[in-house]
Coordinates of C-alpha atoms in Angstrom, one line a residue:
X1 CA 56.7 25.2 10.4
X2 CA 58.9 27.3 8.1
X3 CA 57.6 30.4 6.2
X4 CA 55.2 29.6 3.4
X5 CA 56.8 28.8 0.0
X6 CA 56.5 31.1 -3.0
X7 CA 53.9 29.0 -4.8
X8 CA 51.4 29.9 -2.1
X9 CA 51.8 33.7 -2.5
X10 CA 48.5 34.1 -4.3
X11 CA 45.0 33.4 -3.2
X12 CA 44.1 29.7 -3.0
X13 CA 40.6 28.1 -3.4
X14 CA 39.9 24.8 -1.6
X15 CA 37.2 22.7 -3.2
X16 CA 35.3 20.8 -0.6
X17 CA 34.7 21.3 3.1
X18 CA 34.9 17.6 4.0
X19 CA 37.7 15.8 5.9
X20 CA 40.3 16.4 3.1
X21 CA 39.3 20.0 2.6
X22 CA 39.4 20.7 6.3
X23 CA 42.9 19.2 6.5
X24 CA 44.2 21.3 3.6
X25 CA 42.5 24.5 5.0
X26 CA 44.0 24.0 8.4
X27 CA 47.6 23.6 7.1
X28 CA 47.3 26.5 4.7
X29 CA 45.7 28.8 7.2
X30 CA 48.5 28.0 9.6
X31 CA 51.0 29.2 7.0
X32 CA 49.1 32.5 6.6
X33 CA 47.8 31.7 3.1
X34 CA 44.8 33.6 1.9
X35 CA 42.2 30.8 1.3
X36 CA 38.6 30.3 0.6
X37 CA 36.8 27.0 1.0
X38 CA 34.1 26.3 -1.6
X39 CA 31.3 23.8 -0.9
X40 CA 27.7 23.5 -2.0
X41 CA 26.5 22.5 1.5
X42 CA 25.7 25.5 3.8
X43 CA 26.1 23.4 7.0
X44 CA 29.6 22.3 6.0
X45 CA 30.6 25.8 5.2
X46 CA 29.3 27.1 8.5
X47 CA 31.2 24.3 10.4
X48 CA 34.5 24.9 8.7
X49 CA 34.1 28.7 9.3
X50 CA 33.5 28.0 13.0
X51 CA 36.4 25.5 13.3
X52 CA 39.1 27.4 11.4
X53 CA 37.9 30.9 11.0
X54 CA 38.4 30.8 7.2
X55 CA 36.4 32.4 4.4
X56 CA 33.9 30.1 2.6
X57 CA 31.8 30.4 -0.5
X58 CA 29.1 28.4 -2.3
X59 CA 30.5 26.5 -5.3
X60 CA 28.1 28.3 -7.7
X61 CA 29.2 31.8 -6.5
X62 CA 33.0 31.5 -6.7
X63 CA 34.7 34.1 -8.9
X64 CA 37.7 32.1 -10.2
X65 CA 39.6 35.1 -11.4
X66 CA 40.4 36.0 -7.8
X67 CA 42.5 32.8 -7.3
X68 CA 45.9 31.6 -8.3
X69 CA 45.2 27.8 -8.1
X70 CA 42.8 25.3 -6.7
X71 CA 43.2 22.5 -4.1
X72 CA 40.5 19.9 -4.5
X73 CA 39.3 17.0 -2.4
X74 CA 40.3 13.9 -4.2
X75 CA 36.8 12.6 -4.7
X76 CA 35.6 15.6 -6.7
X77 CA 35.2 14.5 -10.3
X78 CA 37.1 16.4 -13.0
X79 CA 33.9 17.3 -14.7
X80 CA 32.3 18.8 -11.6
X81 CA 31.2 22.3 -12.6
X82 CA 33.6 24.2 -10.3
X83 CA 36.6 22.2 -11.4
X84 CA 35.6 22.3 -15.0
X85 CA 35.4 26.1 -14.8
X86 CA 38.8 26.3 -13.1
X87 CA 40.3 24.2 -15.9
X88 CA 38.7 26.4 -18.6
X89 CA 40.1 29.4 -16.8
X90 CA 43.6 27.9 -16.9
X91 CA 43.9 27.4 -13.2
X92 CA 46.0 24.5 -11.9
X93 CA 44.0 22.0 -9.8
X94 CA 45.9 19.8 -7.4
X95 CA 44.9 17.3 -4.7
X96 CA 45.7 17.0 -1.0
X97 CA 48.5 14.5 -1.4
X98 CA 50.1 16.7 -4.1
X99 CA 49.8 19.7 -1.8
X100 CA 51.5 17.7 1.0
X101 CA 54.3 16.6 -1.3
X102 CA 55.0 20.2 -2.5
X103 CA 55.0 21.5 1.0
X104 CA 57.4 18.8 2.0
X105 CA 59.7 19.5 -1.0
X106 CA 59.6 23.2 -0.1
X107 CA 61.0 22.2 3.4
X108 CA 58.0 23.7 5.2
X109 CA 58.3 20.9 7.7
X110 CA 62.1 20.6 7.7
X111 CA 64.3 18.5 5.4
X112 CA 62.2 16.6 2.8
X113 CA 61.0 13.1 3.6
X114 CA 61.4 9.9 1.7
X115 CA 58.1 8.9 0.0
X116 CA 57.3 5.2 -0.8
X117 CA 54.0 4.9 -2.7
X118 CA 51.6 2.0 -3.6
X119 CA 48.7 2.0 -6.0
X120 CA 46.7 -0.6 -8.0
X121 CA 43.1 -1.7 -8.3
X122 CA 43.4 -4.3 -5.6
X123 CA 45.8 -5.1 -2.8
X124 CA 46.9 -1.5 -2.0
X125 CA 46.0 -1.6 1.6
X126 CA 47.6 -5.0 2.3
X127 CA 50.8 -4.1 0.4
X128 CA 51.0 -0.8 2.1
X129 CA 50.5 -2.4 5.5
X130 CA 53.2 -5.0 4.8
X131 CA 55.6 -2.3 3.6
X132 CA 54.9 -0.2 6.7
X133 CA 55.6 -3.2 8.9
X134 CA 58.9 -3.8 7.1
X135 CA 60.1 -0.2 7.4
X136 CA 59.1 -0.2 11.1
X137 CA 61.2 -3.3 11.7
X138 CA 64.1 -1.7 9.8
X139 CA 64.0 1.4 12.1
X140 CA 66.1 -0.3 14.7
X141 CA 69.0 -0.4 12.2
X142 CA 68.4 2.7 10.1
X143 CA 67.1 5.0 12.9
X144 CA 64.5 6.3 10.4
X145 CA 60.9 6.5 11.6
X146 CA 58.2 5.6 9.1
X147 CA 54.4 6.1 8.9
X148 CA 51.6 4.8 6.7
X149 CA 49.7 7.6 5.2
X150 CA 47.0 8.3 2.6
X151 CA 44.1 5.9 2.4
X152 CA 45.7 3.9 5.2
X153 CA 47.2 5.4 8.4
X154 CA 47.2 9.1 9.1
X155 CA 46.9 12.2 6.9
X156 CA 50.2 13.1 5.2
X157 CA 49.9 16.5 6.9
X158 CA 49.8 14.9 10.3
X159 CA 52.8 12.8 9.4
X160 CA 54.8 15.8 8.2
X161 CA 54.1 17.7 11.3
X162 CA 54.7 14.8 13.7
X163 CA 57.1 15.0 16.6
X164 CA 59.4 13.1 16.8
X165 CA 60.0 13.5 13.1
X166 CA 58.7 10.9 10.6
X167 CA 61.4 10.3 8.0
X168 CA 59.6 7.9 5.6
X169 CA 56.0 8.2 4.4
X170 CA 54.5 4.9 3.2
X171 CA 51.6 6.1 1.1
X172 CA 48.6 4.2 -0.3
X173 CA 47.4 6.3 -3.2
X174 CA 44.1 6.1 -5.1
X175 CA 43.6 6.8 -8.7
X176 CA 41.8 10.0 -7.6
X177 CA 44.8 11.3 -5.7
X178 CA 47.1 10.4 -8.6
X179 CA 44.9 12.2 -11.0
X180 CA 45.3 15.4 -9.1
X181 CA 49.1 15.1 -8.8
X182 CA 51.6 16.5 -11.2
X183 CA 54.9 17.0 -9.4
X184 CA 54.6 13.9 -7.0
X185 CA 57.8 11.8 -7.5
X186 CA 58.1 9.1 -4.9
X187 CA 61.5 7.6 -4.2
X188 CA 59.9 4.2 -5.0
X189 CA 56.4 3.8 -6.5
X190 CA 54.6 0.5 -7.2
X191 CA 51.8 -0.3 -9.6
X192 CA 50.3 -3.6 -8.4
X193 CA 47.5 -4.4 -11.0
X194 CA 44.8 -2.9 -13.1
X195 CA 41.2 -3.8 -13.7
X196 CA 37.9 -1.9 -14.4
X197 CA 37.2 0.4 -11.5
X198 CA 35.9 3.9 -10.9
X199 CA 35.2 4.2 -14.7
X200 CA 32.3 6.6 -13.9
X201 CA 34.8 9.0 -12.3
X202 CA 37.6 8.6 -14.9
X203 CA 35.5 8.2 -18.0
X204 CA 37.2 5.2 -19.4
X205 CA 39.6 2.4 -18.5
X206 CA 42.4 4.1 -20.5
X207 CA 42.0 7.3 -18.5
X208 CA 41.9 5.3 -15.2
X209 CA 45.0 3.4 -16.2
X210 CA 46.8 6.6 -17.2
X211 CA 46.3 8.1 -13.8
X212 CA 47.5 5.0 -12.0
X213 CA 50.6 4.8 -14.2
X214 CA 51.7 8.2 -12.9
X215 CA 53.2 6.4 -10.0
X216 CA 55.8 4.9 -12.3
X217 CA 57.5 8.3 -12.7
X218 CA 59.1 7.6 -9.3
X219 CA 62.9 7.3 -9.0
X220 CA 62.5 3.5 -8.7
X221 CA 59.5 1.8 -10.2
X222 CA 57.9 -1.5 -9.2
X223 CA 55.2 -3.3 -11.2
X224 CA 53.1 -6.5 -11.2
X225 CA 54.6 -8.8 -13.9
X226 CA 51.5 -11.1 -13.8
X227 CA 49.1 -8.3 -15.0
X228 CA 49.1 -7.9 -18.7
X229 CA 47.6 -4.3 -18.5
X230 CA 50.4 -3.2 -16.2
X231 CA 53.1 -4.9 -18.3
X232 CA 51.8 -3.1 -21.4
X233 CA 51.9 0.3 -19.6
X234 CA 55.3 -0.2 -18.1
X235 CA 56.8 -0.8 -21.6
X236 CA 60.5 -0.3 -21.8
X237 CA 60.8 1.6 -18.5
X238 CA 63.6 0.5 -16.2
X239 CA 61.6 -1.1 -13.4
X240 CA 61.6 -4.0 -10.9
X241 CA 59.0 -6.7 -11.4
X242 CA 57.3 -8.9 -8.8
X243 CA 55.5 -12.1 -9.5
X244 CA 54.4 -15.4 -8.0
X245 CA 56.8 -17.2 -10.4
X246 CA 60.6 -17.6 -10.5
X247 CA 62.1 -14.1 -10.6
X248 CA 64.5 -13.0 -13.2
X249 CA 67.6 -11.1 -12.1
X250 CA 66.6 -7.8 -10.6
X251 CA 63.1 -9.0 -9.7
X252 CA 61.2 -10.5 -6.8
X253 CA 59.2 -13.8 -7.0
X254 CA 58.9 -17.3 -5.7
X255 CA 61.7 -19.8 -5.8
X256 CA 61.5 -23.3 -4.2
X257 CA 58.3 -22.3 -2.3
X258 CA 60.0 -19.2 -0.7
X259 CA 59.8 -15.5 -1.4
X260 CA 63.1 -14.7 -3.2
X261 CA 64.7 -11.3 -3.9
X262 CA 67.0 -11.8 -6.9
X263 CA 69.5 -9.1 -7.0
X264 CA 67.3 -6.1 -6.3
X265 CA 69.4 -3.1 -5.2
X266 CA 72.2 -5.6 -4.5
X267 CA 70.1 -7.9 -2.4
X268 CA 69.8 -11.6 -3.1
X269 CA 68.0 -13.4 -0.4
X270 CA 65.1 -15.7 0.5
X271 CA 63.1 -13.5 2.8
X272 CA 60.2 -15.9 3.5
X273 CA 61.0 -19.6 3.6
X274 CA 57.4 -20.8 2.9
X275 CA 55.0 -18.4 1.2
X276 CA 52.0 -20.5 2.5
X277 CA 52.6 -18.9 5.9
X278 CA 51.9 -15.4 4.6
X279 CA 48.8 -13.5 5.4
X280 CA 46.4 -13.1 3.6
X281 CA 46.3 -16.7 2.5
X282 CA 46.6 -17.6 -1.1
X283 CA 48.2 -16.0 -4.1
X284 CA 46.9 -12.5 -3.3
X285 CA 49.0 -12.5 -0.2
X286 CA 52.1 -13.8 -2.1
X287 CA 51.8 -11.0 -4.7
X288 CA 51.3 -8.3 -2.1
X289 CA 54.3 -9.5 -0.1
X290 CA 56.4 -9.7 -3.2
X291 CA 55.5 -6.1 -4.1
X292 CA 56.2 -4.9 -0.5
X293 CA 59.6 -6.7 -0.5
X294 CA 60.6 -5.2 -3.8
X295 CA 59.8 -1.6 -2.6
X296 CA 61.5 -2.2 0.7
X297 CA 64.7 -3.5 -1.0
X298 CA 64.8 -0.5 -3.3
X299 CA 64.3 1.7 -0.3
X300 CA 67.4 0.2 1.4
X301 CA 65.7 -2.0 4.0
X302 CA 67.7 -5.0 5.3
X303 CA 66.7 -8.6 4.3
X304 CA 66.2 -9.4 8.0
X305 CA 63.7 -6.4 8.3
X306 CA 61.7 -7.7 5.3
X307 CA 61.5 -11.1 6.9
X308 CA 60.5 -9.7 10.3
X309 CA 58.0 -7.3 8.8
X310 CA 56.2 -9.8 6.7
X311 CA 56.1 -12.3 9.6
X312 CA 54.6 -9.8 11.9
X313 CA 52.0 -8.4 9.5
X314 CA 48.4 -9.3 10.4
X315 CA 46.0 -8.8 7.5
X316 CA 43.5 -6.1 7.9
X317 CA 39.9 -7.2 8.3
X318 CA 37.9 -8.4 5.3
X319 CA 41.0 -8.7 3.0
X320 CA 41.6 -12.4 3.0
X321 CA 41.5 -13.0 6.7
X322 CA 41.1 -16.6 7.9
X323 CA 38.2 -16.1 10.3
X324 CA 37.5 -19.8 11.3
X325 CA 38.7 -23.3 10.8
X326 CA 36.8 -26.4 11.7
X327 CA 36.8 -30.1 10.6
X328 CA 39.5 -29.4 8.0
X329 CA 37.5 -26.6 6.4
X330 CA 39.0 -23.0 6.2
X331 CA 36.7 -20.0 6.2
X332 CA 38.2 -16.8 4.6
X333 CA 36.6 -13.4 4.7
X334 CA 37.5 -11.4 1.6
X335 CA 34.5 -9.1 1.7
X336 CA 36.7 -6.4 0.3
X337 CA 36.6 -8.2 -3.0
X338 CA 33.9 -5.9 -4.3
X339 CA 34.7 -6.4 -8.0
X340 CA 35.4 -9.5 -10.2
X341 CA 39.2 -8.7 -10.4
X342 CA 39.5 -8.7 -6.6
X343 CA 37.5 -11.9 -6.4
X344 CA 39.7 -13.5 -9.1
X345 CA 42.9 -12.6 -7.1
X346 CA 41.2 -13.9 -3.9
X347 CA 40.7 -17.4 -5.5
X348 CA 44.2 -17.8 -6.8
X349 CA 46.2 -20.4 -4.9
X350 CA 43.1 -22.1 -3.4
X351 CA 42.3 -25.7 -4.5
X352 CA 38.7 -26.4 -3.7
X353 CA 36.4 -23.5 -3.1
X354 CA 32.8 -23.2 -1.9
X355 CA 32.2 -19.6 -3.1
X356 CA 29.9 -17.2 -1.3
X357 CA 29.3 -14.3 -3.6
X358 CA 26.8 -11.7 -4.8
X359 CA 25.6 -8.2 -4.2
X360 CA 25.7 -5.2 -6.6
X361 CA 27.7 -6.1 -9.8
X362 CA 27.4 -2.6 -11.1
X363 CA 27.6 -3.9 -14.6
X364 CA 30.8 -5.7 -14.1
X365 CA 31.6 -8.7 -16.3
X366 CA 32.3 -11.9 -14.3
X367 CA 33.0 -14.1 -17.3
X368 CA 36.8 -13.9 -17.2
X369 CA 36.7 -14.7 -13.4
X370 CA 34.6 -17.8 -14.0
X371 CA 36.6 -19.0 -17.0
X372 CA 39.8 -18.7 -15.0
X373 CA 38.6 -20.4 -11.8
X374 CA 35.7 -22.7 -12.9
X375 CA 37.8 -25.8 -12.2
X376 CA 38.5 -24.9 -8.5
X377 CA 34.8 -24.1 -7.7
X378 CA 33.1 -26.9 -5.8
X379 CA 29.9 -25.0 -5.2
X380 CA 28.5 -21.5 -5.2
X381 CA 26.2 -19.8 -2.8
X382 CA 24.8 -16.6 -4.1
X383 CA 23.1 -13.7 -2.3
X384 CA 22.0 -10.1 -3.1
X385 CA 20.4 -8.1 -5.8
X386 CA 22.4 -9.5 -8.7
X387 CA 22.5 -13.2 -7.6
X388 CA 20.6 -14.3 -10.7
X389 CA 23.1 -12.6 -13.0
X390 CA 25.9 -14.5 -11.3
X391 CA 23.9 -17.7 -11.5
X392 CA 23.4 -17.3 -15.2
X393 CA 27.1 -16.7 -15.8
X394 CA 28.0 -19.7 -13.7
X395 CA 25.6 -21.9 -15.5
X396 CA 27.2 -21.0 -18.8
X397 CA 30.9 -21.0 -17.7
X398 CA 30.9 -23.7 -15.0
X399 CA 27.8 -26.0 -15.5
X400 CA 29.3 -28.6 -13.2
X401 CA 29.1 -26.2 -10.2
X402 CA 26.1 -26.6 -7.9
X403 CA 24.4 -23.3 -7.2
X404 CA 22.4 -22.3 -4.1
X405 CA 20.4 -19.0 -4.3
X406 CA 19.7 -17.3 -1.0
X407 CA 16.4 -15.5 -1.2
X408 CA 16.4 -13.6 2.1
X409 CA 17.0 -9.8 1.9
X410 CA 17.6 -9.5 5.6
X411 CA 21.4 -9.0 6.1
X412 CA 21.9 -11.4 9.0
X413 CA 19.5 -14.0 7.8
X414 CA 20.9 -14.0 4.3
X415 CA 24.5 -14.5 5.6
X416 CA 23.4 -17.2 8.0
X417 CA 21.6 -19.0 5.2
X418 CA 24.6 -18.6 2.9
X419 CA 27.0 -20.1 5.4
X420 CA 24.6 -22.9 6.3
X421 CA 24.3 -23.8 2.7
X422 CA 28.1 -23.6 2.2
X423 CA 28.5 -26.1 5.1
X424 CA 26.4 -28.6 3.2
X425 CA 29.0 -28.6 0.4
X426 CA 32.3 -28.2 2.3
X427 CA 34.5 -31.2 3.2
X428 CA 38.0 -31.6 4.7
X429 CA 40.5 -29.6 2.6
X430 CA 37.9 -27.2 1.2
X431 CA 37.8 -23.4 1.6
X432 CA 34.6 -21.5 2.2
X433 CA 35.5 -18.2 0.6
X434 CA 33.5 -14.9 0.9
X435 CA 34.7 -13.0 -2.2
X436 CA 31.5 -11.4 -3.4
X437 CA 32.8 -9.9 -6.7
X438 CA 30.2 -7.2 -6.0
X439 CA 29.5 -4.2 -3.8
X440 CA 27.5 -4.7 -0.6
X441 CA 25.1 -1.7 -0.3
X442 CA 22.1 -3.6 -1.6
X443 CA 21.8 -5.3 1.9
X444 CA 24.7 -4.2 4.1
X445 CA 26.0 -0.9 5.5
X446 CA 29.3 -1.7 3.8
X447 CA 31.7 -4.5 3.1
X448 CA 32.8 -4.5 6.8
X449 CA 29.4 -5.4 8.1
X450 CA 29.1 -8.1 5.4
X451 CA 32.4 -9.6 6.4
X452 CA 31.7 -9.4 10.1
X453 CA 28.4 -11.3 9.6
X454 CA 30.1 -13.9 7.5
X455 CA 32.8 -14.5 10.2
X456 CA 30.2 -14.6 13.0
X457 CA 28.0 -17.1 11.1
X458 CA 31.0 -19.3 10.3
X459 CA 32.1 -19.4 14.0
X460 CA 28.5 -20.0 15.2
X461 CA 27.4 -22.6 12.7
X462 CA 30.6 -24.5 11.9
X463 CA 31.4 -26.3 15.1

């Protein structure tokens, strides 16, 4: 690594001794920066002292006048006492991704990298994975190595220090990471969609949306044209749109059943002949692929690389994966659809759905989801703590839909019963869709366990 940049000449406070905090501490300690790691957990402080040999302090005992700025773990809320005190004291607070970007721009790790960034309420991981696959396919022509970083792939610090050199960072960024970023300017940044999420952290939808919109300050901006919130925030910015409809000149969309790039960065080409072949199945996969294609075109990837990357991409687990097919019925695991907006996207493009849903709604309103998709619902099988709230909403918005309530609170038994009930309603041409519109922790260790149990039950019972 090169000598440390001037902005690190003062003393730096790192808020949080978790994974992110340890990563930041390791990099800054390696640069010879005077750092202290603050954390309220004594065991965490002892562990990081032992691992890195750095100074630590309890969050309540930090004298902020000793520091020049603060690097926070992205999950720390702005109103946490330490960060609120730092703000009141006029100290700049940045996050781990912002720190990595500033170090990269200061050429600490050599000539600066190219950053391609993705954010949105839903579809971030899939779009980032698709984009990473495209850029990997393009490496044979460009000679530029790429790496997925952020919430997918490796730490940005690991990618910056990698040998052989990584030239392009494909970053999935959360609203938390964007909140704590001020100088981050990706070469291409994409805002996929917006819906209520993490409002307890941000305080309001407007604050959440404002943080997400920071990604549009990139050199080239990409946005989801089908999302009214995104369109309103983009305003009159010069940006490239993606959609599931016919694309205007300079946009990406669907023409004659194929994914079509219409004059983006000089590229006009059909990169996927038949969008129904994309993973994940349905409209969500089409939109994610369109976004990835738009970013890749703006980043200079060849049309052939976009085609190859999208064809090779295999959807990550629980994000619209087809887990079983039998007797003309398709079983799709979208356990990652933990809010109504994600479930709404999961249903798009499907014709006849036996819906497996339920869990912790966390106060979310499902009325818009049901109004939009009532006609495509053949039956609903509801599980979890808030199943009765879902049933009430269904009865009001879609009275024609048969409802099965699963009473078991045992994780495996509940999912077995749910799939067995779905089988009773599913016929050839139908889709049994796990898209819960709710969180999973009322019964499951997480959305992964919920999805795994759904897939196992489908394969075991539907045969």
